mmCIF file of C-alpha atoms in Angstrom:
data_model
loop_
_atom_site.group_PDB
_atom_site.id
_atom_site.type_symbol
_atom_site.label_atom_id
_atom_site.label_comp_id
_atom_site.label_asym_id
_atom_site.label_seq_id
_atom_site.Cartn_x
_atom_site.Cartn_y
_atom_site.Cartn_z
ATOM 1 C CA MET A 1 -16.768 -17.036 5.335
ATOM 2 C CA ALA A 2 -18.724 -13.782 5.264
ATOM 3 C CA PHE A 3 -19.363 -13.839 8.998
ATOM 4 C CA ILE A 4 -15.624 -13.441 9.819
ATOM 5 C CA ALA A 5 -14.083 -9.961 9.694
ATOM 6 C CA ASP A 6 -12.138 -9.070 6.544
ATOM 7 C CA ALA A 7 -9.213 -7.972 8.750
ATOM 8 C CA LEU A 8 -8.492 -11.600 9.643
ATOM 9 C CA SER A 9 -7.928 -12.446 5.977
ATOM 10 C CA ARG A 10 -4.933 -10.108 6.024
ATOM 11 C CA ILE A 11 -3.022 -11.942 8.742
ATOM 12 C CA LYS A 12 -1.426 -15.356 9.316
ATOM 13 C CA PRO A 13 -1.419 -17.563 12.421
ATOM 14 C CA SER A 14 1.740 -17.438 14.551
ATOM 15 C CA ALA A 15 4.212 -19.975 13.157
ATOM 16 C CA THR A 16 6.007 -20.278 16.493
ATOM 17 C CA ILE A 17 2.767 -21.170 18.287
ATOM 18 C CA ALA A 18 1.780 -23.585 15.500
ATOM 19 C CA ILE A 19 5.088 -25.496 15.535
ATOM 20 C CA THR A 20 5.172 -25.569 19.346
ATOM 21 C CA GLN A 21 1.646 -27.002 19.442
ATOM 22 C CA LEU A 22 2.559 -29.589 16.806
ATOM 23 C CA ALA A 23 5.511 -30.672 18.954
ATOM 24 C CA ARG A 24 3.205 -30.938 21.995
ATOM 25 C CA ASP A 25 0.731 -33.039 20.015
ATOM 26 C CA LEU A 26 3.477 -35.416 18.841
ATOM 27 C CA LYS A 27 4.760 -35.766 22.410
ATOM 28 C CA ALA A 28 1.243 -36.532 23.611
ATOM 29 C CA LYS A 29 1.150 -39.390 21.099
ATOM 30 C CA GLY A 30 4.297 -40.818 22.656
ATOM 31 C CA GLN A 31 6.861 -39.574 20.155
ATOM 32 C CA ASP A 32 10.320 -38.553 21.371
ATOM 33 C CA VAL A 33 10.373 -34.844 20.538
ATOM 34 C CA ILE A 34 12.869 -32.191 21.616
ATOM 35 C CA SER A 35 11.233 -28.798 21.218
ATOM 36 C CA LEU A 36 13.560 -25.927 20.315
ATOM 37 C CA SER A 37 10.645 -23.890 19.013
ATOM 38 C CA VAL A 38 9.363 -21.991 22.042
ATOM 39 C CA GLY A 39 10.801 -18.695 23.293
ATOM 40 C CA GLU A 40 10.436 -19.454 26.985
ATOM 41 C CA PRO A 41 13.096 -19.781 29.703
ATOM 42 C CA ASP A 42 13.097 -23.258 31.242
ATOM 43 C CA PHE A 43 13.926 -21.847 34.688
ATOM 44 C CA ASP A 44 11.301 -21.500 37.391
ATOM 45 C CA THR A 45 10.240 -18.038 38.545
ATOM 46 C CA PRO A 46 12.521 -16.980 41.443
ATOM 47 C CA GLN A 47 11.146 -17.827 44.886
ATOM 48 C CA ASN A 48 11.091 -14.245 46.176
ATOM 49 C CA ILE A 49 8.791 -13.278 43.307
ATOM 50 C CA LYS A 50 6.446 -16.204 43.940
ATOM 51 C CA ASP A 51 6.413 -15.313 47.646
ATOM 52 C CA ALA A 52 5.442 -11.726 46.804
ATOM 53 C CA ALA A 53 2.492 -12.968 44.763
ATOM 54 C CA ILE A 54 1.342 -15.250 47.597
ATOM 55 C CA ALA A 55 1.667 -12.382 50.070
ATOM 56 C CA ALA A 56 -0.421 -10.171 47.775
ATOM 57 C CA ILE A 57 -3.170 -12.800 47.706
ATOM 58 C CA GLN A 58 -3.086 -13.097 51.478
ATOM 59 C CA ARG A 59 -3.312 -9.292 51.830
ATOM 60 C CA GLY A 60 -6.438 -9.357 49.701
ATOM 61 C CA GLU A 61 -4.864 -7.689 46.651
ATOM 62 C CA THR A 62 -7.451 -9.379 44.456
ATOM 63 C CA LYS A 63 -9.618 -6.495 43.226
ATOM 64 C CA TYR A 64 -9.721 -4.757 39.858
ATOM 65 C CA PRO A 65 -6.533 -2.739 39.313
ATOM 66 C CA PRO A 66 -6.269 0.660 37.587
ATOM 67 C CA VAL A 67 -6.168 0.262 33.793
ATOM 68 C CA SER A 68 -2.581 1.482 33.442
ATOM 69 C CA GLY A 69 -1.223 -0.494 36.389
ATOM 70 C CA ILE A 70 -1.070 -0.371 40.175
ATOM 71 C CA PRO A 71 0.839 2.680 41.487
ATOM 72 C CA ALA A 72 3.567 0.552 43.104
ATOM 73 C CA LEU A 73 4.401 -1.113 39.788
ATOM 74 C CA ARG A 74 4.334 2.107 37.762
ATOM 75 C CA GLU A 75 6.731 3.600 40.307
ATOM 76 C CA ALA A 76 8.958 0.514 40.081
ATOM 77 C CA ILE A 77 8.972 0.773 36.275
ATOM 78 C CA ALA A 78 9.997 4.426 36.381
ATOM 79 C CA ALA A 79 12.757 3.548 38.870
ATOM 80 C CA LYS A 80 13.952 0.683 36.667
ATOM 81 C CA PHE A 81 14.262 2.901 33.596
ATOM 82 C CA LYS A 82 16.238 5.468 35.605
ATOM 83 C CA ARG A 83 18.491 2.890 37.299
ATOM 84 C CA GLU A 84 19.259 0.666 34.322
ATOM 85 C CA ASN A 85 18.794 2.881 31.268
ATOM 86 C CA GLY A 86 19.384 6.445 32.464
ATOM 87 C CA LEU A 87 15.879 7.432 31.305
ATOM 88 C CA ASP A 88 13.719 9.785 33.369
ATOM 89 C CA TYR A 89 10.025 8.895 33.316
ATOM 90 C CA LYS A 90 7.282 9.836 35.725
ATOM 91 C CA PRO A 91 4.955 7.010 36.798
ATOM 92 C CA SER A 92 2.241 8.735 34.738
ATOM 93 C CA GLN A 93 4.386 8.100 31.642
ATOM 94 C CA THR A 94 4.277 4.336 32.186
ATOM 95 C CA ILE A 95 1.711 1.672 31.382
ATOM 96 C CA VAL A 96 1.322 -2.009 32.299
ATOM 97 C CA GLY A 97 -0.231 -4.549 29.949
ATOM 98 C CA THR A 98 -1.067 -8.236 29.891
ATOM 99 C CA GLY A 99 2.292 -9.111 28.367
ATOM 100 C CA GLY A 100 4.485 -7.063 26.063
ATOM 101 C CA LYS A 101 2.327 -8.174 23.131
ATOM 102 C CA GLN A 102 -0.653 -6.209 24.452
ATOM 103 C CA VAL A 103 1.473 -3.109 25.009
ATOM 104 C CA LEU A 104 2.624 -3.178 21.382
ATOM 105 C CA PHE A 105 -0.851 -3.874 20.055
ATOM 106 C CA ASN A 106 -2.344 -1.025 22.077
ATOM 107 C CA ALA A 107 0.297 1.393 20.785
ATOM 108 C CA PHE A 108 -0.607 0.536 17.198
ATOM 109 C CA MET A 109 -4.347 0.567 17.871
ATOM 110 C CA ALA A 110 -4.027 4.008 19.461
ATOM 111 C CA THR A 111 -1.953 5.588 16.674
ATOM 112 C CA LEU A 112 -2.381 3.921 13.269
ATOM 113 C CA ASN A 113 -4.698 5.188 10.561
ATOM 114 C CA PRO A 114 -5.279 3.510 7.180
ATOM 115 C CA GLY A 115 -2.235 4.095 4.989
ATOM 116 C CA ASP A 116 0.185 4.684 7.878
ATOM 117 C CA GLU A 117 3.414 2.761 7.389
ATOM 118 C CA VAL A 118 5.454 0.905 10.007
ATOM 119 C CA ILE A 119 9.070 0.002 9.235
ATOM 120 C CA ILE A 120 9.933 -3.501 10.442
ATOM 121 C CA PRO A 121 13.473 -4.906 10.041
ATOM 122 C CA ALA A 122 13.432 -8.501 8.791
ATOM 123 C CA PRO A 123 13.930 -11.059 10.272
ATOM 124 C CA TYR A 124 11.252 -9.951 12.706
ATOM 125 C CA TRP A 125 9.189 -11.378 15.548
ATOM 126 C CA VAL A 126 6.207 -12.970 13.805
ATOM 127 C CA SER A 127 3.586 -10.775 15.511
ATOM 128 C CA TYR A 128 4.886 -7.355 14.429
ATOM 129 C CA PRO A 129 3.501 -7.219 10.865
ATOM 130 C CA GLU A 130 0.287 -8.983 11.841
ATOM 131 C CA MET A 131 -0.402 -6.451 14.607
ATOM 132 C CA VAL A 132 0.178 -3.589 12.173
ATOM 133 C CA LEU A 133 -2.218 -5.141 9.652
ATOM 134 C CA LEU A 134 -4.899 -5.774 12.275
ATOM 135 C CA CYS A 135 -4.685 -2.126 13.343
ATOM 136 C CA GLY A 136 -5.104 -0.845 9.774
ATOM 137 C CA GLY A 137 -1.481 0.051 9.048
ATOM 138 C CA THR A 138 0.934 -1.074 6.343
ATOM 139 C CA PRO A 139 4.061 -3.054 7.308
ATOM 140 C CA VAL A 140 7.193 -1.987 5.409
ATOM 141 C CA LEU A 141 9.665 -4.849 5.652
ATOM 142 C CA VAL A 142 13.366 -3.990 5.371
ATOM 143 C CA THR A 143 15.767 -6.905 5.025
ATOM 144 C CA ALA A 144 18.738 -7.163 7.380
ATOM 145 C CA GLY A 145 20.510 -10.312 6.197
ATOM 146 C CA MET A 146 23.380 -12.480 7.360
ATOM 147 C CA GLU A 147 25.893 -10.274 5.538
ATOM 148 C CA SER A 148 25.138 -7.528 8.085
ATOM 149 C CA ASN A 149 24.787 -9.967 11.004
ATOM 150 C CA PHE A 150 21.011 -9.500 10.790
ATOM 151 C CA LYS A 151 21.276 -5.809 11.735
ATOM 152 C CA LEU A 152 19.427 -3.018 9.947
ATOM 153 C CA GLN A 153 21.782 -0.677 8.108
ATOM 154 C CA PRO A 154 21.326 3.133 8.210
ATOM 155 C CA GLU A 155 21.101 3.427 4.408
ATOM 156 C CA ALA A 156 18.319 0.836 4.270
ATOM 157 C CA LEU A 157 16.399 2.648 7.027
ATOM 158 C CA GLU A 158 16.768 5.982 5.227
ATOM 159 C CA LYS A 159 15.498 4.479 1.983
ATOM 160 C CA ALA A 160 12.437 2.929 3.668
ATOM 161 C CA ILE A 161 11.170 6.154 5.254
ATOM 162 C CA THR A 162 8.369 7.938 3.397
ATOM 163 C CA PRO A 163 5.951 10.744 4.341
ATOM 164 C CA LYS A 164 3.535 7.967 5.403
ATOM 165 C CA THR A 165 5.941 6.380 7.898
ATOM 166 C CA LYS A 166 4.564 6.595 11.437
ATOM 167 C CA TRP A 167 6.653 4.062 13.386
ATOM 168 C CA MET A 168 9.902 2.174 13.193
ATOM 169 C CA ILE A 169 10.047 -1.026 15.279
ATOM 170 C CA PHE A 170 13.381 -1.776 16.902
ATOM 171 C CA ASN A 171 14.156 -5.061 18.677
ATOM 172 C CA SER A 172 17.569 -5.677 20.248
ATOM 173 C CA PRO A 173 18.554 -8.337 21.183
ATOM 174 C CA SER A 174 16.426 -9.774 18.439
ATOM 175 C CA ASN A 175 13.848 -12.480 18.285
ATOM 176 C CA PRO A 176 14.532 -14.520 16.078
ATOM 177 C CA THR A 177 18.258 -13.946 15.465
ATOM 178 C CA GLY A 178 19.729 -12.950 18.842
ATOM 179 C CA ALA A 179 21.491 -10.058 17.089
ATOM 180 C CA ALA A 180 22.113 -7.037 19.317
ATOM 181 C CA TYR A 181 23.184 -3.539 18.294
ATOM 182 C CA THR A 182 26.231 -1.850 19.781
ATOM 183 C CA ARG A 183 25.900 1.753 20.908
ATOM 184 C CA ALA A 184 27.686 2.887 17.714
ATOM 185 C CA GLU A 185 25.402 0.812 15.484
ATOM 186 C CA LEU A 186 22.363 2.174 17.263
ATOM 187 C CA LYS A 187 23.642 5.761 17.027
ATOM 188 C CA ALA A 188 23.961 5.396 13.245
ATOM 189 C CA LEU A 189 20.251 4.503 13.101
ATOM 190 C CA THR A 190 19.126 7.243 15.491
ATOM 191 C CA ASP A 191 21.046 9.772 13.379
ATOM 192 C CA VAL A 192 18.810 8.806 10.457
ATOM 193 C CA LEU A 193 15.677 9.110 12.592
ATOM 194 C CA LEU A 194 16.659 12.606 13.713
ATOM 195 C CA ARG A 195 16.358 13.712 10.079
ATOM 196 C CA HIS A 196 12.739 12.525 9.977
ATOM 197 C CA PRO A 197 10.863 14.067 12.910
ATOM 198 C CA HIS A 198 7.508 12.520 11.902
ATOM 199 C CA VAL A 199 8.779 8.975 12.578
ATOM 200 C CA TRP A 200 8.196 7.500 16.036
ATOM 201 C CA VAL A 201 10.290 4.702 17.528
ATOM 202 C CA LEU A 202 8.789 1.618 19.160
ATOM 203 C CA THR A 203 11.592 -0.270 20.844
ATOM 204 C CA ASP A 204 11.082 -3.820 22.092
ATOM 205 C CA ASP A 205 13.693 -4.382 24.819
ATOM 206 C CA MET A 206 12.266 -7.651 26.141
ATOM 207 C CA TYR A 207 15.656 -9.407 25.978
ATOM 208 C CA GLU A 208 17.612 -6.494 27.486
ATOM 209 C CA HIS A 209 19.235 -8.535 30.256
ATOM 210 C CA LEU A 210 20.203 -11.462 28.038
ATOM 211 C CA VAL A 211 23.375 -10.153 26.412
ATOM 212 C CA PHE A 212 26.641 -12.052 26.586
ATOM 213 C CA GLY A 213 30.327 -11.439 27.215
ATOM 214 C CA ASP A 214 31.148 -7.758 27.620
ATOM 215 C CA PHE A 215 28.326 -6.586 25.351
ATOM 216 C CA GLU A 216 26.669 -3.419 26.704
ATOM 217 C CA PHE A 217 22.931 -3.051 26.116
ATOM 218 C CA THR A 218 21.596 0.357 25.087
ATOM 219 C CA THR A 219 18.168 1.566 23.983
ATOM 220 C CA PRO A 220 17.359 4.310 21.421
ATOM 221 C CA ALA A 221 16.130 7.060 23.757
ATOM 222 C CA GLN A 222 19.227 6.487 25.902
ATOM 223 C CA VAL A 223 21.616 6.740 22.940
ATOM 224 C CA GLU A 224 19.840 9.757 21.420
ATOM 225 C CA PRO A 225 17.974 11.844 24.014
ATOM 226 C CA LYS A 226 16.463 13.984 21.229
ATOM 227 C CA LEU A 227 14.248 10.983 20.387
ATOM 228 C CA TYR A 228 12.823 10.812 23.929
ATOM 229 C CA ASP A 229 9.597 12.637 22.999
ATOM 230 C CA ARG A 230 8.765 10.218 20.172
ATOM 231 C CA THR A 231 9.891 6.895 21.582
ATOM 232 C CA LEU A 232 7.867 4.185 23.298
ATOM 233 C CA THR A 233 10.267 1.950 25.223
ATOM 234 C CA MET A 234 8.685 -1.453 25.877
ATOM 235 C CA ASN A 235 9.955 -4.169 28.202
ATOM 236 C CA GLY A 236 8.597 -6.840 30.526
ATOM 237 C CA VAL A 237 9.382 -9.403 33.183
ATOM 238 C CA SER A 238 8.834 -12.575 31.138
ATOM 239 C CA LYS A 239 12.342 -13.301 29.835
ATOM 240 C CA ALA A 240 14.599 -11.672 32.447
ATOM 241 C CA TYR A 241 12.788 -13.171 35.449
ATOM 242 C CA ALA A 242 11.348 -16.385 33.892
ATOM 243 C CA MET A 243 7.797 -15.028 34.318
ATOM 244 C CA THR A 244 6.263 -15.858 30.934
ATOM 245 C CA GLY A 245 2.954 -17.143 32.321
ATOM 246 C CA TRP A 246 2.500 -14.177 34.671
ATOM 247 C CA ARG A 247 1.736 -12.022 31.580
ATOM 248 C CA ILE A 248 3.188 -8.648 32.523
ATOM 249 C CA GLY A 249 4.644 -6.240 29.985
ATOM 250 C CA TYR A 250 5.228 -2.539 30.424
ATOM 251 C CA ALA A 251 6.319 0.568 28.575
ATOM 252 C CA ALA A 252 7.171 4.216 29.056
ATOM 253 C CA GLY A 253 6.780 7.142 26.693
ATOM 254 C CA PRO A 254 5.142 10.532 26.158
ATOM 255 C CA GLU A 255 2.039 11.048 28.269
ATOM 256 C CA ILE A 256 -0.158 11.782 25.250
ATOM 257 C CA LEU A 257 0.620 8.304 23.894
ATOM 258 C CA ILE A 258 0.288 6.576 27.276
ATOM 259 C CA LYS A 259 -3.155 8.147 27.783
ATOM 260 C CA ALA A 260 -4.272 6.994 24.336
ATOM 261 C CA MET A 261 -3.058 3.450 25.070
ATOM 262 C CA ASP A 262 -4.861 3.583 28.427
ATOM 263 C CA MET A 263 -8.074 4.432 26.581
ATOM 264 C CA VAL A 264 -7.670 1.432 24.265
ATOM 265 C CA GLN A 265 -6.877 -0.913 27.137
ATOM 266 C CA GLY A 266 -9.769 0.429 29.200
ATOM 267 C CA GLN A 267 -12.203 -0.766 26.548
ATOM 268 C CA GLN A 268 -10.321 -3.995 25.892
ATOM 269 C CA THR A 269 -9.022 -5.914 28.940
ATOM 270 C CA SER A 270 -8.760 -3.197 31.585
ATOM 271 C CA GLY A 271 -5.860 -3.725 34.017
ATOM 272 C CA ALA A 272 -3.515 -6.700 34.061
ATOM 273 C CA SER A 273 -3.780 -9.305 36.841
ATOM 274 C CA THR A 274 -3.334 -7.589 40.205
ATOM 275 C CA ILE A 275 -1.464 -10.561 41.672
ATOM 276 C CA SER A 276 0.932 -10.694 38.715
ATOM 277 C CA GLN A 277 1.538 -6.959 39.070
ATOM 278 C CA TRP A 278 2.590 -7.353 42.716
ATOM 279 C CA ALA A 279 4.919 -10.158 41.636
ATOM 280 C CA ALA A 280 6.400 -7.799 39.017
ATOM 281 C CA VAL A 281 6.965 -5.131 41.702
ATOM 282 C CA GLU A 282 9.161 -7.620 43.551
ATOM 283 C CA ALA A 283 10.911 -8.623 40.315
ATOM 284 C CA LEU A 284 11.922 -5.031 39.556
ATOM 285 C CA ASN A 285 12.576 -3.828 43.110
ATOM 286 C CA GLY A 286 13.877 -7.004 44.745
ATOM 287 C CA PRO A 287 17.177 -8.913 44.508
ATOM 288 C CA GLN A 288 18.533 -9.171 40.966
ATOM 289 C CA ASP A 289 20.890 -12.119 41.462
ATOM 290 C CA PHE A 290 18.736 -14.394 39.266
ATOM 291 C CA ILE A 291 19.664 -12.395 36.151
ATOM 292 C CA PRO A 292 23.440 -13.035 36.056
ATOM 293 C CA MET A 293 22.855 -16.692 36.935
ATOM 294 C CA SER A 294 20.423 -17.289 34.087
ATOM 295 C CA LYS A 295 22.486 -15.177 31.691
ATOM 296 C CA LYS A 296 25.562 -17.320 32.333
ATOM 297 C CA ALA A 297 23.548 -20.490 31.700
ATOM 298 C CA PHE A 298 22.187 -19.115 28.423
ATOM 299 C CA GLU A 299 25.667 -18.047 27.295
ATOM 300 C CA THR A 300 26.975 -21.592 27.876
ATOM 301 C CA ARG A 301 24.018 -22.993 25.948
ATOM 302 C CA ARG A 302 24.564 -20.543 23.098
ATOM 303 C CA ASP A 303 28.188 -21.598 22.716
ATOM 304 C CA LEU A 304 27.178 -25.271 22.760
ATOM 305 C CA ILE A 305 24.398 -25.162 20.177
ATOM 306 C CA VAL A 306 26.104 -22.707 17.806
ATOM 307 C CA SER A 307 29.177 -24.947 17.748
ATOM 308 C CA MET A 308 27.067 -28.028 17.015
ATOM 309 C CA LEU A 309 25.042 -26.265 14.315
ATOM 310 C CA ASN A 310 28.197 -25.092 12.566
ATOM 311 C CA GLN A 311 29.484 -28.685 12.589
ATOM 312 C CA ALA A 312 26.343 -29.892 10.815
ATOM 313 C CA LYS A 313 26.787 -30.529 7.095
ATOM 314 C CA GLY A 314 25.397 -27.627 5.067
ATOM 315 C CA LEU A 315 24.503 -25.308 7.975
ATOM 316 C CA SER A 316 26.026 -21.926 8.751
ATOM 317 C CA CYS A 317 25.230 -20.159 12.023
ATOM 318 C CA PRO A 318 26.466 -16.738 13.212
ATOM 319 C CA LYS A 319 27.073 -16.394 16.954
ATOM 320 C CA PRO A 320 24.298 -14.206 18.422
ATOM 321 C CA GLU A 321 25.072 -11.465 20.936
ATOM 322 C CA GLY A 322 21.974 -12.013 23.065
ATOM 323 C CA ALA A 323 18.490 -13.449 23.688
ATOM 324 C CA PHE A 324 18.282 -17.259 23.519
ATOM 325 C CA TYR A 325 17.949 -17.880 19.807
ATOM 326 C CA ALA A 326 20.247 -18.921 16.972
ATOM 327 C CA TYR A 327 19.316 -18.438 13.328
ATOM 328 C CA PRO A 328 21.299 -20.812 11.124
ATOM 329 C CA SER A 329 21.123 -20.769 7.331
ATOM 330 C CA CYS A 330 20.177 -23.976 5.548
ATOM 331 C CA ALA A 331 20.655 -22.473 2.078
ATOM 332 C CA ALA A 332 23.248 -25.103 1.122
ATOM 333 C CA LEU A 333 20.688 -27.863 1.750
ATOM 334 C CA ILE A 334 17.877 -26.528 -0.423
ATOM 335 C CA GLY A 335 17.295 -28.951 -3.285
ATOM 336 C CA ARG A 336 18.544 -31.989 -1.340
ATOM 337 C CA LYS A 337 16.384 -35.056 -0.734
ATOM 338 C CA ALA A 338 15.248 -36.038 2.773
ATOM 339 C CA PRO A 339 15.115 -39.665 4.019
ATOM 340 C CA SER A 340 11.357 -39.609 3.314
ATOM 341 C CA GLY A 341 12.100 -38.994 -0.354
ATOM 342 C CA LYS A 342 10.800 -35.436 -0.257
ATOM 343 C CA VAL A 343 12.948 -32.784 -1.944
ATOM 344 C CA ILE A 344 13.648 -29.880 0.424
ATOM 345 C CA ALA A 345 12.537 -26.848 -1.575
ATOM 346 C CA THR A 346 12.130 -24.357 1.306
ATOM 347 C CA ASP A 347 13.221 -23.771 4.876
ATOM 348 C CA GLU A 348 9.729 -24.862 5.957
ATOM 349 C CA ASP A 349 10.332 -28.198 4.221
ATOM 350 C CA PHE A 350 13.633 -28.469 6.102
ATOM 351 C CA VAL A 351 11.975 -27.820 9.473
ATOM 352 C CA MET A 352 9.092 -30.240 8.877
ATOM 353 C CA GLU A 353 11.372 -33.024 7.603
ATOM 354 C CA LEU A 354 13.731 -32.514 10.569
ATOM 355 C CA LEU A 355 10.764 -32.885 12.934
ATOM 356 C CA ALA A 356 9.474 -35.978 11.137
ATOM 357 C CA ALA A 357 12.851 -37.703 10.844
ATOM 358 C CA GLU A 358 14.544 -36.786 14.113
ATOM 359 C CA GLY A 359 11.892 -35.327 16.413
ATOM 360 C CA VAL A 360 13.517 -31.890 16.727
ATOM 361 C CA ALA A 361 11.076 -28.961 16.563
ATOM 362 C CA THR A 362 12.401 -25.635 15.233
ATOM 363 C CA VAL A 363 10.716 -22.759 13.371
ATOM 364 C CA HIS A 364 11.274 -21.948 9.692
ATOM 365 C CA GLY A 365 12.889 -18.609 8.979
ATOM 366 C CA SER A 366 10.486 -17.591 6.222
ATOM 367 C CA SER A 367 7.841 -17.088 8.930
ATOM 368 C CA PHE A 368 10.138 -14.409 10.408
ATOM 369 C CA GLY A 369 10.548 -12.731 7.035
ATOM 370 C CA LEU A 370 13.952 -14.116 6.018
ATOM 371 C CA GLY A 371 15.008 -17.536 4.776
ATOM 372 C CA PRO A 372 16.276 -20.049 4.016
ATOM 373 C CA ASN A 373 17.048 -20.103 7.750
ATOM 374 C CA PHE A 374 15.448 -21.610 10.826
ATOM 375 C CA ARG A 375 15.185 -20.449 14.422
ATOM 376 C CA VAL A 376 16.552 -22.548 17.246
ATOM 377 C CA SER A 377 15.621 -21.658 20.821
ATOM 378 C CA TYR A 378 18.297 -22.789 23.281
ATOM 379 C CA ALA A 379 16.133 -22.100 26.335
ATOM 380 C CA THR A 380 16.457 -25.717 27.454
ATOM 381 C CA SER A 381 18.980 -27.935 29.236
ATOM 382 C CA ASN A 382 22.494 -28.668 27.998
ATOM 383 C CA GLU A 383 21.601 -32.350 27.790
ATOM 384 C CA LYS A 384 18.630 -31.715 25.516
ATOM 385 C CA LEU A 385 20.657 -29.288 23.406
ATOM 386 C CA GLU A 386 23.442 -31.839 22.950
ATOM 387 C CA GLU A 387 20.978 -34.511 21.895
ATOM 388 C CA ALA A 388 19.148 -32.080 19.578
ATOM 389 C CA GLY A 389 22.466 -31.014 18.079
ATOM 390 C CA ARG A 390 23.391 -34.638 17.374
ATOM 391 C CA ARG A 391 20.004 -35.241 15.744
ATOM 392 C CA ILE A 392 20.308 -32.124 13.559
ATOM 393 C CA GLN A 393 23.809 -33.187 12.474
ATOM 394 C CA ARG A 394 22.514 -36.675 11.673
ATOM 395 C CA PHE A 395 19.611 -35.289 9.664
ATOM 396 C CA CYS A 396 21.807 -32.922 7.654
ATOM 397 C CA ALA A 397 24.235 -35.754 6.901
ATOM 398 C CA SER A 398 21.336 -37.916 5.666
ATOM 399 C CA LEU A 399 20.290 -35.471 2.945
ATOM 400 C CA THR A 400 21.284 -36.530 -0.565
#
């Protein structure tokens, strides 16, 4: 249709949103569906955070905020980076957006010119390449497969860098795989980046607090301080504090970049919700006891679902270090016939037949840039996970 911008022809709809909506529609029709497709904690936002939002409303904190965020939140963000990551940022080096997605989009909009390349390890969060395309850049996808536990290798990063490379996106723990990089693994990548001073680093740390066992989270500018001046470190309150609907993401980086992002946001949405920002101040500055509680619950869920997936005929699932996703391979089941009679030719076929036969919604791995796998979100109750695991096992056993 000539009326629609050409840029939209270059991108695809979000597969995670599409599958989640399909599951909602089936539920609305009365079907028994267990959705493992959405990346959203099932916990309620902690009470102290909700109370802070209510107090902000009662104080009359309901006016337009500054584009880059209210001063109290920018100060809290700077304090968080110092306290938890050993990174020194002034409040003027921070920015608040309507979710982490807007922060990332604004960074690309503010920096990408036609022909600029952005290195994206695959599997990747579905929005990364689409954002790059919408902003006029060129995604360069670099495979990080199961043989490397879904982690980008230094040699592959080195090979992908060209004179046109502007950004490398780094996401640990990862959506969709849950893979997280140790300090040593991260240092091997930052050593490569040091040899290419024209490449900037955009690190998505949204799942920072969801790492399991004795795993220690680190972020690139922390591991290699020489990258500080060309790193945008993005985070948010959605996953750590169960605040997905509050829509607050934030980042810190060089002031020249933050000012450019502020300019984009000023002509786009302006500041994020004032009430949500005051809630985020309490999240960052207030009691942190919710984090270890939710982390322990997610670790128990991870162990449960990974065990059940690995007991399913034809599936193979590495144990993720963090986030709340597993990324099993269904390669051994490609070519089998489903109960409907359909031959499973792709991981998308697997996911759609699983939903039709057993009412379990997952997301096909090809939408994240690497298949034949599928993403399972275990951000739901143990009871639902057990039932979903039984259904997946039953479906796999039914394939002929």
